[in-house]
PDB file of C-alpha atoms and ligand atoms in Angstrom:
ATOM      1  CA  UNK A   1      -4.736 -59.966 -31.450  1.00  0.00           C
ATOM      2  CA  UNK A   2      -2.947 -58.167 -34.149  1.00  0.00           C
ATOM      3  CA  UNK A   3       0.169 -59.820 -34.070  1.00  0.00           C
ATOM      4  CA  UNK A   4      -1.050 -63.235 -32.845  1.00  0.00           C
ATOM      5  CA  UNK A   5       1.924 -65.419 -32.231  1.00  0.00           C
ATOM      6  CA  UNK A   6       4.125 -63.456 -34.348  1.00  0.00           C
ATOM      7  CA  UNK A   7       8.209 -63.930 -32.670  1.00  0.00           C
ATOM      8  CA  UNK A   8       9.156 -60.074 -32.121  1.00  0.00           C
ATOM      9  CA  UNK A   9      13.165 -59.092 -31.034  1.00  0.00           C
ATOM     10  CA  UNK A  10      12.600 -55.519 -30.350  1.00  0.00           C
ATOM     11  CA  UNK A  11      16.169 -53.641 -28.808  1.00  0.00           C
ATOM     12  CA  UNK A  12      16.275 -51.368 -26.283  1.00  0.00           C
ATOM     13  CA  UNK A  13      13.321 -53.274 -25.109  1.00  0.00           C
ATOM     14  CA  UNK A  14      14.257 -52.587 -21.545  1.00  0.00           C
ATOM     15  CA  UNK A  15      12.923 -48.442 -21.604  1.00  0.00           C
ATOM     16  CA  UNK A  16      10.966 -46.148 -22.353  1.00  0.00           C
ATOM     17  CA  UNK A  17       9.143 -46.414 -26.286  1.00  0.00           C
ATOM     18  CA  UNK A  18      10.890 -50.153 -26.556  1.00  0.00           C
ATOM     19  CA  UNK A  19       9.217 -50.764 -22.836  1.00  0.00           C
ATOM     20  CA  UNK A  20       5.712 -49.781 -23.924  1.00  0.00           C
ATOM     21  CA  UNK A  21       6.245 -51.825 -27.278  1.00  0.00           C
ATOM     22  CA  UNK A  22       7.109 -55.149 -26.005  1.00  0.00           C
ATOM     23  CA  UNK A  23       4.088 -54.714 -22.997  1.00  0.00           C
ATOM     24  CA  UNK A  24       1.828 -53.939 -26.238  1.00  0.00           C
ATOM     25  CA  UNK A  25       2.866 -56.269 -28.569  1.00  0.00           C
ATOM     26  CA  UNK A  26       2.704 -59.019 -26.050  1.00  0.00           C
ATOM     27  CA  UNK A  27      -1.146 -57.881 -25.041  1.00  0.00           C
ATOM     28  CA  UNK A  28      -1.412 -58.366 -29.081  1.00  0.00           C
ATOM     29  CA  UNK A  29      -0.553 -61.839 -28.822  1.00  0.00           C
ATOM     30  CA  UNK A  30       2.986 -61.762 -29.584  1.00  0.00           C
ATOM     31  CA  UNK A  31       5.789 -63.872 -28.321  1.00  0.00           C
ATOM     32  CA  UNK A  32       8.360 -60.937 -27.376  1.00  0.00           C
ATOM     33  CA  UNK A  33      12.084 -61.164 -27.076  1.00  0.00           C
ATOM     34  CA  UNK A  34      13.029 -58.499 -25.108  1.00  0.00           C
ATOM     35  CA  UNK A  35      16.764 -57.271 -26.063  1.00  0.00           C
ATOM     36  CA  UNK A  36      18.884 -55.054 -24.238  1.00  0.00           C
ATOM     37  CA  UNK A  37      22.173 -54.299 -22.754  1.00  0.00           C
ATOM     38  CA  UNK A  38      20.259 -53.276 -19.254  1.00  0.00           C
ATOM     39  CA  UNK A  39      19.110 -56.735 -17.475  1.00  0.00           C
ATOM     40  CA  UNK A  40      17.572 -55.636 -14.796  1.00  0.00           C
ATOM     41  CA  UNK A  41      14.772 -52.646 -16.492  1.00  0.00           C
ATOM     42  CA  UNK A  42      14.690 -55.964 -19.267  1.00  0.00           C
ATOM     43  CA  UNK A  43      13.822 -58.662 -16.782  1.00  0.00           C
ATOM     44  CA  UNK A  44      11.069 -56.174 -15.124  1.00  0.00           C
ATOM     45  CA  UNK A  45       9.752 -55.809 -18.449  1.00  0.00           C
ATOM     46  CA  UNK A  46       9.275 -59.545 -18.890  1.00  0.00           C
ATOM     47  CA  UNK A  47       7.815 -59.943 -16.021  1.00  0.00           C
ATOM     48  CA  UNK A  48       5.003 -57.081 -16.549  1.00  0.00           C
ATOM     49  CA  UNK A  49       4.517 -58.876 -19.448  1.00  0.00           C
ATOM     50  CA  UNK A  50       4.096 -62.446 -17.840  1.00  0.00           C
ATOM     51  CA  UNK A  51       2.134 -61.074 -15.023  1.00  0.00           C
ATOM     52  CA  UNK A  52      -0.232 -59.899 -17.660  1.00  0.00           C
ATOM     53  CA  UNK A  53      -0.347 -63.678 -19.249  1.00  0.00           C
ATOM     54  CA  UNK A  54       1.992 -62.464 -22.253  1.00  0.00           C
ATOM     55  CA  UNK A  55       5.135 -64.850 -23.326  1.00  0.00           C
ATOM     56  CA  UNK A  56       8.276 -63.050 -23.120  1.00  0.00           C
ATOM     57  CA  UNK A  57      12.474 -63.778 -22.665  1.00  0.00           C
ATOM     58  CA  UNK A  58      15.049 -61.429 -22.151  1.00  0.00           C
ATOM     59  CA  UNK A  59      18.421 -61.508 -23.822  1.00  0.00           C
ATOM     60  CA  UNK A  60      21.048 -59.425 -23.057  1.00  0.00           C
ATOM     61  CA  UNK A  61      22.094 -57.545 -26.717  1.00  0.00           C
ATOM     62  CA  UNK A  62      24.681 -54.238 -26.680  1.00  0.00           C
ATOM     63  CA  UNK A  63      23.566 -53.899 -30.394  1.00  0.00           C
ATOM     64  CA  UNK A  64      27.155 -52.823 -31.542  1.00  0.00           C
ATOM     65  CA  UNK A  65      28.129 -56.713 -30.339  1.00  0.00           C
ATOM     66  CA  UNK A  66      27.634 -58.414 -33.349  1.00  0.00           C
ATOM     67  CA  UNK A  67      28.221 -61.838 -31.647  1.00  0.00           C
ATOM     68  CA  UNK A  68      25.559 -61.058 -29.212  1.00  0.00           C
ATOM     69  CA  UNK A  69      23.223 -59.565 -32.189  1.00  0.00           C
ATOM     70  CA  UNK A  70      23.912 -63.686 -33.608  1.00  0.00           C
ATOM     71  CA  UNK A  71      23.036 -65.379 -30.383  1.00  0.00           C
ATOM     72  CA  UNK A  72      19.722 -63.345 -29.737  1.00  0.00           C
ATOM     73  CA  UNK A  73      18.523 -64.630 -32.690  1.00  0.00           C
ATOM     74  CA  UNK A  74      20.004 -68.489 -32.430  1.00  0.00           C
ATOM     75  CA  UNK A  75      18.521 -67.762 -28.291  1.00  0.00           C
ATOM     76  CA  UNK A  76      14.914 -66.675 -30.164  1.00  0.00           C
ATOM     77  CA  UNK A  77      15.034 -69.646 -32.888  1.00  0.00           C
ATOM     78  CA  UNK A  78      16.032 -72.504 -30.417  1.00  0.00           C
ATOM     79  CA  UNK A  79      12.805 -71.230 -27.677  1.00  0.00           C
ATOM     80  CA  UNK A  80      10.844 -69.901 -30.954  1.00  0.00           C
ATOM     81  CA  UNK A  81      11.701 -71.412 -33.883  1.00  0.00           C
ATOM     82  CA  UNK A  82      11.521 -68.828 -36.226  1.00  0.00           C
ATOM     83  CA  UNK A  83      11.876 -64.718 -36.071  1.00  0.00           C
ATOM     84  CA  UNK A  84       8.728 -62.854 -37.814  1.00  0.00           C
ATOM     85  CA  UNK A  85       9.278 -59.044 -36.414  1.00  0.00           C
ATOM     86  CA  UNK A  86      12.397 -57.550 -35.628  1.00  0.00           C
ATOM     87  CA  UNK A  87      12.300 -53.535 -34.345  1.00  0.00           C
ATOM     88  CA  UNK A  88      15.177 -51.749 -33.962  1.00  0.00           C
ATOM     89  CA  UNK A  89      14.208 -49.804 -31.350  1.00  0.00           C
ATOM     90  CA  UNK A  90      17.161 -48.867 -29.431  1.00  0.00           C
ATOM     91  CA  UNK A  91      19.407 -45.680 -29.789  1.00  0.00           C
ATOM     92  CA  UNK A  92      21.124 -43.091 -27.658  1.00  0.00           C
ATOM     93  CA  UNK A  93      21.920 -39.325 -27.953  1.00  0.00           C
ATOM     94  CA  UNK A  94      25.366 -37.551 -27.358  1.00  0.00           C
ATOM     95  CA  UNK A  95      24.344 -34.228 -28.123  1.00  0.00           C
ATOM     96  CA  UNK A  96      27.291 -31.248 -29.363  1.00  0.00           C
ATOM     97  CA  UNK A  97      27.526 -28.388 -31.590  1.00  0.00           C
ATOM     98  CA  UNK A  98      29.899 -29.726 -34.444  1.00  0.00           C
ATOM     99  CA  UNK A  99      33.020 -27.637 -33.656  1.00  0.00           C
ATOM    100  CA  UNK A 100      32.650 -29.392 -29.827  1.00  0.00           C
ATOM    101  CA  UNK A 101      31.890 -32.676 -31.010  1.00  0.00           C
ATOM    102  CA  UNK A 102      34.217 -35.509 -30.296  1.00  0.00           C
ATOM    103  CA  UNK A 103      35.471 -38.095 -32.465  1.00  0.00           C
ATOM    104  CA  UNK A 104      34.185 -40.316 -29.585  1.00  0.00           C
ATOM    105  CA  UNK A 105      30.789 -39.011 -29.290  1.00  0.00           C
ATOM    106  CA  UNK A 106      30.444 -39.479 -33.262  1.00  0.00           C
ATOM    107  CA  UNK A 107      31.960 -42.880 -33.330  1.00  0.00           C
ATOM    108  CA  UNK A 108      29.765 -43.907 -30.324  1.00  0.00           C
ATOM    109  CA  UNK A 109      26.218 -42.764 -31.551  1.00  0.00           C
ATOM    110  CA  UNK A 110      26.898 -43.660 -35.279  1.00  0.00           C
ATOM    111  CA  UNK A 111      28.319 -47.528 -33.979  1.00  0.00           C
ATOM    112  CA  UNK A 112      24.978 -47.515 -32.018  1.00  0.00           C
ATOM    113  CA  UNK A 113      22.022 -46.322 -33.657  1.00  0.00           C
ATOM    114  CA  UNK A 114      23.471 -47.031 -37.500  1.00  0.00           C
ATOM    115  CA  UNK A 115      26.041 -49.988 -37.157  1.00  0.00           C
ATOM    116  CA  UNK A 116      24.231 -51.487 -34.505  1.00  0.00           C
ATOM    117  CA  UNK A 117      20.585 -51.676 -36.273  1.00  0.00           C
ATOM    118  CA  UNK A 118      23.159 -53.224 -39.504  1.00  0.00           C
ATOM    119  CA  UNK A 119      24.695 -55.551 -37.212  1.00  0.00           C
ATOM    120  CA  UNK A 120      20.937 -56.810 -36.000  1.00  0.00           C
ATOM    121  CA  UNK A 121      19.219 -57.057 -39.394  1.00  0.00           C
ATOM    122  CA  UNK A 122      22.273 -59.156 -40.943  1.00  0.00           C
ATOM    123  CA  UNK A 123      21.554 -61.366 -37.819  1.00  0.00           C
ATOM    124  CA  UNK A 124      18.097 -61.749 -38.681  1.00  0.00           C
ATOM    125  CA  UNK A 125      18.006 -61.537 -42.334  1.00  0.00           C
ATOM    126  CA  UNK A 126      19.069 -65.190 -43.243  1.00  0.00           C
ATOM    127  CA  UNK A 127      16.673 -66.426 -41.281  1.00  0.00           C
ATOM    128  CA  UNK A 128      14.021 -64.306 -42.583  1.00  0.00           C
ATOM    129  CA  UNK A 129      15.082 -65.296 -46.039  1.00  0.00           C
ATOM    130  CA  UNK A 130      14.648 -68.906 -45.288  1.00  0.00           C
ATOM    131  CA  UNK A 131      11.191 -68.182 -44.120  1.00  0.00           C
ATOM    132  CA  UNK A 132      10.636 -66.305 -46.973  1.00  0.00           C
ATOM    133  CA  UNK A 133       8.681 -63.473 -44.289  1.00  0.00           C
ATOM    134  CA  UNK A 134       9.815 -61.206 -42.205  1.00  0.00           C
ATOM    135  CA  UNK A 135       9.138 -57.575 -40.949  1.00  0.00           C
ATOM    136  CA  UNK A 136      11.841 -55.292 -39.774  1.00  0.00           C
ATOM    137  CA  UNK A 137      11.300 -51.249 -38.202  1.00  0.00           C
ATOM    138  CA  UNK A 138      13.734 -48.845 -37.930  1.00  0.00           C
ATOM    139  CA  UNK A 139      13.354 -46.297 -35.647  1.00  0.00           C
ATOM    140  CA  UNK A 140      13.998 -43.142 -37.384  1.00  0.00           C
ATOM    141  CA  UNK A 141      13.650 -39.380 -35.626  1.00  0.00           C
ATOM    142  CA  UNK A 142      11.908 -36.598 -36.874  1.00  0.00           C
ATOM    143  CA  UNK A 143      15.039 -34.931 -36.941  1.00  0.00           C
ATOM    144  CA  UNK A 144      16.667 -37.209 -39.490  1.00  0.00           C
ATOM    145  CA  UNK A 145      13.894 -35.450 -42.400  1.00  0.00           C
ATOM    146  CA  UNK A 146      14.657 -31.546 -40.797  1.00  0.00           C
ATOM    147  CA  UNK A 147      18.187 -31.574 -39.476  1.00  0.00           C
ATOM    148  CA  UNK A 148      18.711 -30.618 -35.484  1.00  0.00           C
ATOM    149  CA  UNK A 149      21.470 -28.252 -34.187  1.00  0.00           C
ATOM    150  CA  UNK A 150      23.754 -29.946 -31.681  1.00  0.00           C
ATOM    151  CA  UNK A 151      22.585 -33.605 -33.449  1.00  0.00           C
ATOM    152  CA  UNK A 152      24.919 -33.622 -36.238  1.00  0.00           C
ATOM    153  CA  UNK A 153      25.927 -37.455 -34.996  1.00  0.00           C
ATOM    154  CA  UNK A 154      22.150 -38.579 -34.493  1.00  0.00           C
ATOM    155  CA  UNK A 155      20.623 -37.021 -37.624  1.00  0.00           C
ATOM    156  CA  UNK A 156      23.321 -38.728 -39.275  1.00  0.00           C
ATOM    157  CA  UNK A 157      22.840 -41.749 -38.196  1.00  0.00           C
ATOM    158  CA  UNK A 158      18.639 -41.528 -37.889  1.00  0.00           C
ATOM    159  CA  UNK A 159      18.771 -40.432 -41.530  1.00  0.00           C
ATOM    160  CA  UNK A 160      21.103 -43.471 -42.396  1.00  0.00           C
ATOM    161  CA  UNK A 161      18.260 -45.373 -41.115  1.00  0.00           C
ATOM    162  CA  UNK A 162      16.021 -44.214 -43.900  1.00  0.00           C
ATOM    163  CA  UNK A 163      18.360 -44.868 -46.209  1.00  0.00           C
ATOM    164  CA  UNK A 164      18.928 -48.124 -45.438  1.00  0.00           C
ATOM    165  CA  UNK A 165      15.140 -48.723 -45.039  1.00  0.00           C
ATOM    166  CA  UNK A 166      14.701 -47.846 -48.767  1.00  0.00           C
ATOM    167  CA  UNK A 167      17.359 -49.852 -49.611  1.00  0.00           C
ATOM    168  CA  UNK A 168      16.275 -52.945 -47.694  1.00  0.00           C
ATOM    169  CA  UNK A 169      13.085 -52.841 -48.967  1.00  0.00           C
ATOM    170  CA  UNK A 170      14.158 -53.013 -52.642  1.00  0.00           C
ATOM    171  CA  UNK A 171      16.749 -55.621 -51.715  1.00  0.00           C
ATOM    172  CA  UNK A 172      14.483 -58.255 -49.407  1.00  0.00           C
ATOM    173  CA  UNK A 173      10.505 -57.160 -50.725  1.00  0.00           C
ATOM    174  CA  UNK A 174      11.052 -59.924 -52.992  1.00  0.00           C
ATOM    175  CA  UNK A 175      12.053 -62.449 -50.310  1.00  0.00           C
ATOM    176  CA  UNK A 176       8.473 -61.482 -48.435  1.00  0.00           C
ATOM    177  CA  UNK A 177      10.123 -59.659 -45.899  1.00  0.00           C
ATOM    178  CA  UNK A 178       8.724 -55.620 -45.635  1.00  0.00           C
ATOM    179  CA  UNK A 179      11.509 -52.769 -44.037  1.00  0.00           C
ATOM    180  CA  UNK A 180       9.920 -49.441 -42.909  1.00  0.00           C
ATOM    181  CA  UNK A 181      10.983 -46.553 -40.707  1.00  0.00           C
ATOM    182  CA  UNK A 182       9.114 -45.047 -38.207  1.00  0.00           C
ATOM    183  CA  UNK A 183      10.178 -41.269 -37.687  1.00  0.00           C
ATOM    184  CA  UNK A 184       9.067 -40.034 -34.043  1.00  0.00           C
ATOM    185  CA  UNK A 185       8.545 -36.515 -33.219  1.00  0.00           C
ATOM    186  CA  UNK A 186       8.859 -35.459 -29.082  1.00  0.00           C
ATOM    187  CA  UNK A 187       8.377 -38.376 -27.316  1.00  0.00           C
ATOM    188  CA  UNK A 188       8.646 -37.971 -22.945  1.00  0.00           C
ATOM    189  CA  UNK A 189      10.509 -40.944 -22.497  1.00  0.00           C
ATOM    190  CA  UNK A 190      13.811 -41.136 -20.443  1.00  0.00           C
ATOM    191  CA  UNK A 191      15.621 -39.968 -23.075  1.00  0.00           C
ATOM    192  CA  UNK A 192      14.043 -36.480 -23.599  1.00  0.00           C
ATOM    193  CA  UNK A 193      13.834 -36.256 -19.310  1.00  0.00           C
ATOM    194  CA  UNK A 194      16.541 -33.790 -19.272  1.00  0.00           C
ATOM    195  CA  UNK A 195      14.519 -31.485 -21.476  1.00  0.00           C
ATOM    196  CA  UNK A 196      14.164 -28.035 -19.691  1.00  0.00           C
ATOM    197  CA  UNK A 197      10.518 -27.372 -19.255  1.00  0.00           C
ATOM    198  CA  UNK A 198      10.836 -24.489 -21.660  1.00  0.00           C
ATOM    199  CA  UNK A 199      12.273 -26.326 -24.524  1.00  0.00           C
ATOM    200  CA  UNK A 200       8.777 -28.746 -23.689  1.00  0.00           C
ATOM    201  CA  UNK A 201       6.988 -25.575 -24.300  1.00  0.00           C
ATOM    202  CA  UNK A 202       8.390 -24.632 -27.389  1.00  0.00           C
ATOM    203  CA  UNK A 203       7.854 -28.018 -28.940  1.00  0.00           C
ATOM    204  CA  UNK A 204       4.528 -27.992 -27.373  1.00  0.00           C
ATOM    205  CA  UNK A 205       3.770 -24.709 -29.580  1.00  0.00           C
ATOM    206  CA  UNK A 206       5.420 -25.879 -32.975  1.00  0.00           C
ATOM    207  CA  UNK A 207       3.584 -29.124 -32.955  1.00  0.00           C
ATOM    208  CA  UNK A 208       0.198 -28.291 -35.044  1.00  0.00           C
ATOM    209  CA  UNK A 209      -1.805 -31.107 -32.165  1.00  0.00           C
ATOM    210  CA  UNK A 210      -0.583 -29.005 -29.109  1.00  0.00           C
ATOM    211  CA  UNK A 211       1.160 -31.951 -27.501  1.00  0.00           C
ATOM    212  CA  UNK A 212       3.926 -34.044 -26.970  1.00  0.00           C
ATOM    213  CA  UNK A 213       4.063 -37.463 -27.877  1.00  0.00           C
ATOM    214  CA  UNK A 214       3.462 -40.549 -25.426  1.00  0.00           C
ATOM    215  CA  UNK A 215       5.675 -43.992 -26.061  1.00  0.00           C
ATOM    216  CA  UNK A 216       2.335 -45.798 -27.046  1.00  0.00           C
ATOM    217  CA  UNK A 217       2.317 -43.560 -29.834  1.00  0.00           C
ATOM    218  CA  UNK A 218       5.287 -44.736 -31.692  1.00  0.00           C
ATOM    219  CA  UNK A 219       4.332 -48.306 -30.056  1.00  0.00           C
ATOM    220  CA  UNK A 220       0.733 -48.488 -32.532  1.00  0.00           C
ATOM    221  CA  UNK A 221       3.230 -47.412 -35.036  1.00  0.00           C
ATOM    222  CA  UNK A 222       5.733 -50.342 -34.682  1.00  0.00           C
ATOM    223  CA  UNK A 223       2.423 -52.550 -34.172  1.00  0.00           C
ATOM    224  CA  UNK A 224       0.281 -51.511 -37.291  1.00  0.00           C
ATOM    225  CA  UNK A 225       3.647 -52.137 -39.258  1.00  0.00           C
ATOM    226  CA  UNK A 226       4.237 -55.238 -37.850  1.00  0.00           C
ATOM    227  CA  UNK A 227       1.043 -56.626 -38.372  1.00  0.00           C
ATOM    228  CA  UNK A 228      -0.558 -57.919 -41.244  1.00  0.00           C
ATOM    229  CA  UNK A 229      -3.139 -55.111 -41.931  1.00  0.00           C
ATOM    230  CA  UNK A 230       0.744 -53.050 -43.301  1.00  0.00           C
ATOM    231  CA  UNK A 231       0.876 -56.143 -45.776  1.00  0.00           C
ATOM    232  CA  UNK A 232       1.512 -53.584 -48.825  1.00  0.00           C
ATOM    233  CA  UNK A 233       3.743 -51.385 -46.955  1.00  0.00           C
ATOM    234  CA  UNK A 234       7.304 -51.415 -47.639  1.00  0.00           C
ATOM    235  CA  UNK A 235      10.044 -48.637 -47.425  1.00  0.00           C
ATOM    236  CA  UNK A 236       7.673 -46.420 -46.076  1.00  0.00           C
ATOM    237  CA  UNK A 237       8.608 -43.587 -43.221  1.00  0.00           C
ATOM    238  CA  UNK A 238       5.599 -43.520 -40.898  1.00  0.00           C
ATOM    239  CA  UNK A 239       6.052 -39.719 -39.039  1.00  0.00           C
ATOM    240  CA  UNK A 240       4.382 -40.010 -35.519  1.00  0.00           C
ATOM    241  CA  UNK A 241       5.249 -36.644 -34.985  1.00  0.00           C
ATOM    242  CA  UNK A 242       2.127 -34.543 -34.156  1.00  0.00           C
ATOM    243  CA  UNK A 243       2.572 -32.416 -37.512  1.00  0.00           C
ATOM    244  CA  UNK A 244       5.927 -31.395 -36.149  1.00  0.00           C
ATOM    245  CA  UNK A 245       7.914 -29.282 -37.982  1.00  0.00           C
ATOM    246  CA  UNK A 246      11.466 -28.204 -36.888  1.00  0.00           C
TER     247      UNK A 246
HETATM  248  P1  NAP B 301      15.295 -44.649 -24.017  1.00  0.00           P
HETATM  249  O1  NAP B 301      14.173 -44.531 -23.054  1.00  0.00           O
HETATM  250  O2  NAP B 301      16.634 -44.094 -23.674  1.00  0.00           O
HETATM  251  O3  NAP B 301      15.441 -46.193 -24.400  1.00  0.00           O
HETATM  252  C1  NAP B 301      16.471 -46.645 -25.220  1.00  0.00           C
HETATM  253  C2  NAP B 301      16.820 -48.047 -24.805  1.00  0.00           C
HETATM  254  O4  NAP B 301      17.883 -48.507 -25.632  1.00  0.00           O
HETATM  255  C3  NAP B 301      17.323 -48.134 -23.358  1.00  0.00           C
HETATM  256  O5  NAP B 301      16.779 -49.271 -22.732  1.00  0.00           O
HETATM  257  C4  NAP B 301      18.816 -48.280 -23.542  1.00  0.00           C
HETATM  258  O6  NAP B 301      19.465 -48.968 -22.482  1.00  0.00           O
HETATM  259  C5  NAP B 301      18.860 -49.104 -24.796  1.00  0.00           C
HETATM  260  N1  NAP B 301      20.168 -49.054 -25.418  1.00  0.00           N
HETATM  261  C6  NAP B 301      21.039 -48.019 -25.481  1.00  0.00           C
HETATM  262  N2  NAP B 301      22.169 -48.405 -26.083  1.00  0.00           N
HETATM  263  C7  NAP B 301      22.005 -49.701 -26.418  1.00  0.00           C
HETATM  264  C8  NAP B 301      22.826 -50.665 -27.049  1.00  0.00           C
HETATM  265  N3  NAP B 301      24.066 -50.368 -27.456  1.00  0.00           N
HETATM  266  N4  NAP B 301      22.342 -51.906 -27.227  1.00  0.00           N
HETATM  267  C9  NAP B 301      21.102 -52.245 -26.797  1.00  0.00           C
HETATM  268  N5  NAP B 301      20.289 -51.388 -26.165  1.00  0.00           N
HETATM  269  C10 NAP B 301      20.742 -50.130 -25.988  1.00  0.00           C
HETATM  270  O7  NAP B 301      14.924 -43.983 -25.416  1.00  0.00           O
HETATM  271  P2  NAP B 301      13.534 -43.825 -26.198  1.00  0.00           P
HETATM  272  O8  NAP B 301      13.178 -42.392 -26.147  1.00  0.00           O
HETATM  273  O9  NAP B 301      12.556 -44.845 -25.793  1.00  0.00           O
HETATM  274  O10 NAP B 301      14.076 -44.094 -27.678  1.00  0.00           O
HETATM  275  C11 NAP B 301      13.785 -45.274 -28.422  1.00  0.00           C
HETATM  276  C12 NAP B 301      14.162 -45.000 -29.866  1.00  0.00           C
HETATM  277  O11 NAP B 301      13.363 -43.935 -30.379  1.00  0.00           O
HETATM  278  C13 NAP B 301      15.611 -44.562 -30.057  1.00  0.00           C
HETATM  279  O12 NAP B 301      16.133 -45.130 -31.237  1.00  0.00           O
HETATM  280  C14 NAP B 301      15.493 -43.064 -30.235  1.00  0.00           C
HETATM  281  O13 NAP B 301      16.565 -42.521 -30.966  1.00  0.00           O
HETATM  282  C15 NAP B 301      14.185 -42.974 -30.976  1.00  0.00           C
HETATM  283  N6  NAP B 301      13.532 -41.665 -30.901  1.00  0.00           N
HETATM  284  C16 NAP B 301      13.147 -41.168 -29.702  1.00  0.00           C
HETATM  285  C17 NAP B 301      12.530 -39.921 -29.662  1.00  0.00           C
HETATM  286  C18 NAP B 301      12.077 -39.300 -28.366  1.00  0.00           C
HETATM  287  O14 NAP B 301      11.655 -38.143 -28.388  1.00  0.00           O
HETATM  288  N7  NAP B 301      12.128 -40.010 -27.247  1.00  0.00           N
HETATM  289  C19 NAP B 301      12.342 -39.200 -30.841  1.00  0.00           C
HETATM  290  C20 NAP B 301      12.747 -39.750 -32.037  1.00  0.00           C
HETATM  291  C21 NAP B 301      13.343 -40.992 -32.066  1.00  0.00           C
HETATM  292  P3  NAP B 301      20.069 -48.057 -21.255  1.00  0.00           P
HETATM  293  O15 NAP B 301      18.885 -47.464 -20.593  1.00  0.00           O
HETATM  294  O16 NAP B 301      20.806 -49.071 -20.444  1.00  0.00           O
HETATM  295  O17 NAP B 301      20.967 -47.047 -21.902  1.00  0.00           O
END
């Protein structure tokens, strides 16, 4: 029970690495708020997790809906009463060479993955302050510390995220609430399904462990940083990466 009774919002709850974090965290004895613009993948989630004995909710968060971001939390505090863990787990991909890119795929990933994790933590972070604890994750990439052709939007905003994590962790360690990142490498999840199998191969070969990563990878992540044993660990980067280097 690593996170025994510790309140964790983690977004984009409802798939893939978010999926396998909320089903772990809630085996850990968390009570998991399960956030995400997709009800129905959510709502199977929570029920996974009850039909395991876990305590979960689902609330419905588009994380660029800064209203919604607010009511997850006063939804969480009023069943709750408190918030100790919030991940920002969710993020999308709209993938172009930067003379194809679109103004609209920029604007879209950056208001997702970058606006949306600010719009969630200034949700949270009063709340947190009041408490005087708190732990928020960021969910970085790999690519955000190498660069990634046809990513110019997603490295941008994944290495915002760092950037913000050091920054948060300066501004709120002294409140007793910890920020870190977590940088994944290849990860199957529904996200990367489109892969070809030859681009699998390739990362296969430039990752050092010979593998690809699994969502309960990154999930240990988010839970060893949530949990008490990462009590002196603030503004760190955790790579769960394999070695990868690209
Ligand atoms: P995923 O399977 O696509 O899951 C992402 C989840 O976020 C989905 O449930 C998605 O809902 C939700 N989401 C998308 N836009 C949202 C929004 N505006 N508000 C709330 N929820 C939203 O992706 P994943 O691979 O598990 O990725 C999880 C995180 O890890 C992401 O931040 C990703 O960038 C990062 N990451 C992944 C990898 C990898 O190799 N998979 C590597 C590095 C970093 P819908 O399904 O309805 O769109």
């Amino acid at each position: 029970m690593r996170v025994e009774n510790k309140v964790t919002i983690i977004t984009g709850a409802g798939s893939g690495i978010g999926r396998e974090a909320a089903i772990l965290f809630s085996k850990e004895g968390a009570k998991v708020v399960v956030a995400d613009m997709n009800e129905k993948a959510g709502a199977e989630v929570v029920e996974e997790i009850k039909k395991n004995g876990g305590e979960a909710f689902f609330a419905r968060l588009d994380v660029t809906n800064r209203e919604q971001a607010k009511q997850v939390v006063r939804d969480t505090l009023a069943r709750y009463g408190k918030v100790d863990v919030l991940i920002n787990n969710a993020g999308i991909i709209q993938d172009a060479l930067v003379l194809k890119m679109t103004e609209e795929q920029w604007d879209k990933v950056i208001n997702v993955n970058l606006k949306g994790v600010f719009n969630c933590i200034q949700a949270v972070v009063e709340q947190m302050i009041n408490q005087g604890s708190g732990v928020i994750i960021n969910t970085s990439s790999i690519v955000a510390l190498f660069g990634n052709i046809g990513q110019i939007n997603y490295v941008a905003s994944k290495a915002g995220l760092i950037g913000m994590t050091k920054t948060l962790s300066k501004e709120l360690g002294k409140k007793g609430i910890r920020t870190n990142a977590v940088a994944p490498g290849f990860i199957t999840t529904p996200m990367t399904v489109a892969v070809p199998d030859k681009i699998l191969e390739m990362m296969k070969e430039k990752t050092p462990l010979r593998m690809l990563g699994e969502p309960k990878d990154v999930a240990y992540a988010y839970l060893y940083l949530a949990s008490d044993e990462a009590k002196m660990v603030n503004g760190a980067v955790l790579s769960v990466d394999g070695g990868l280097v690209i």
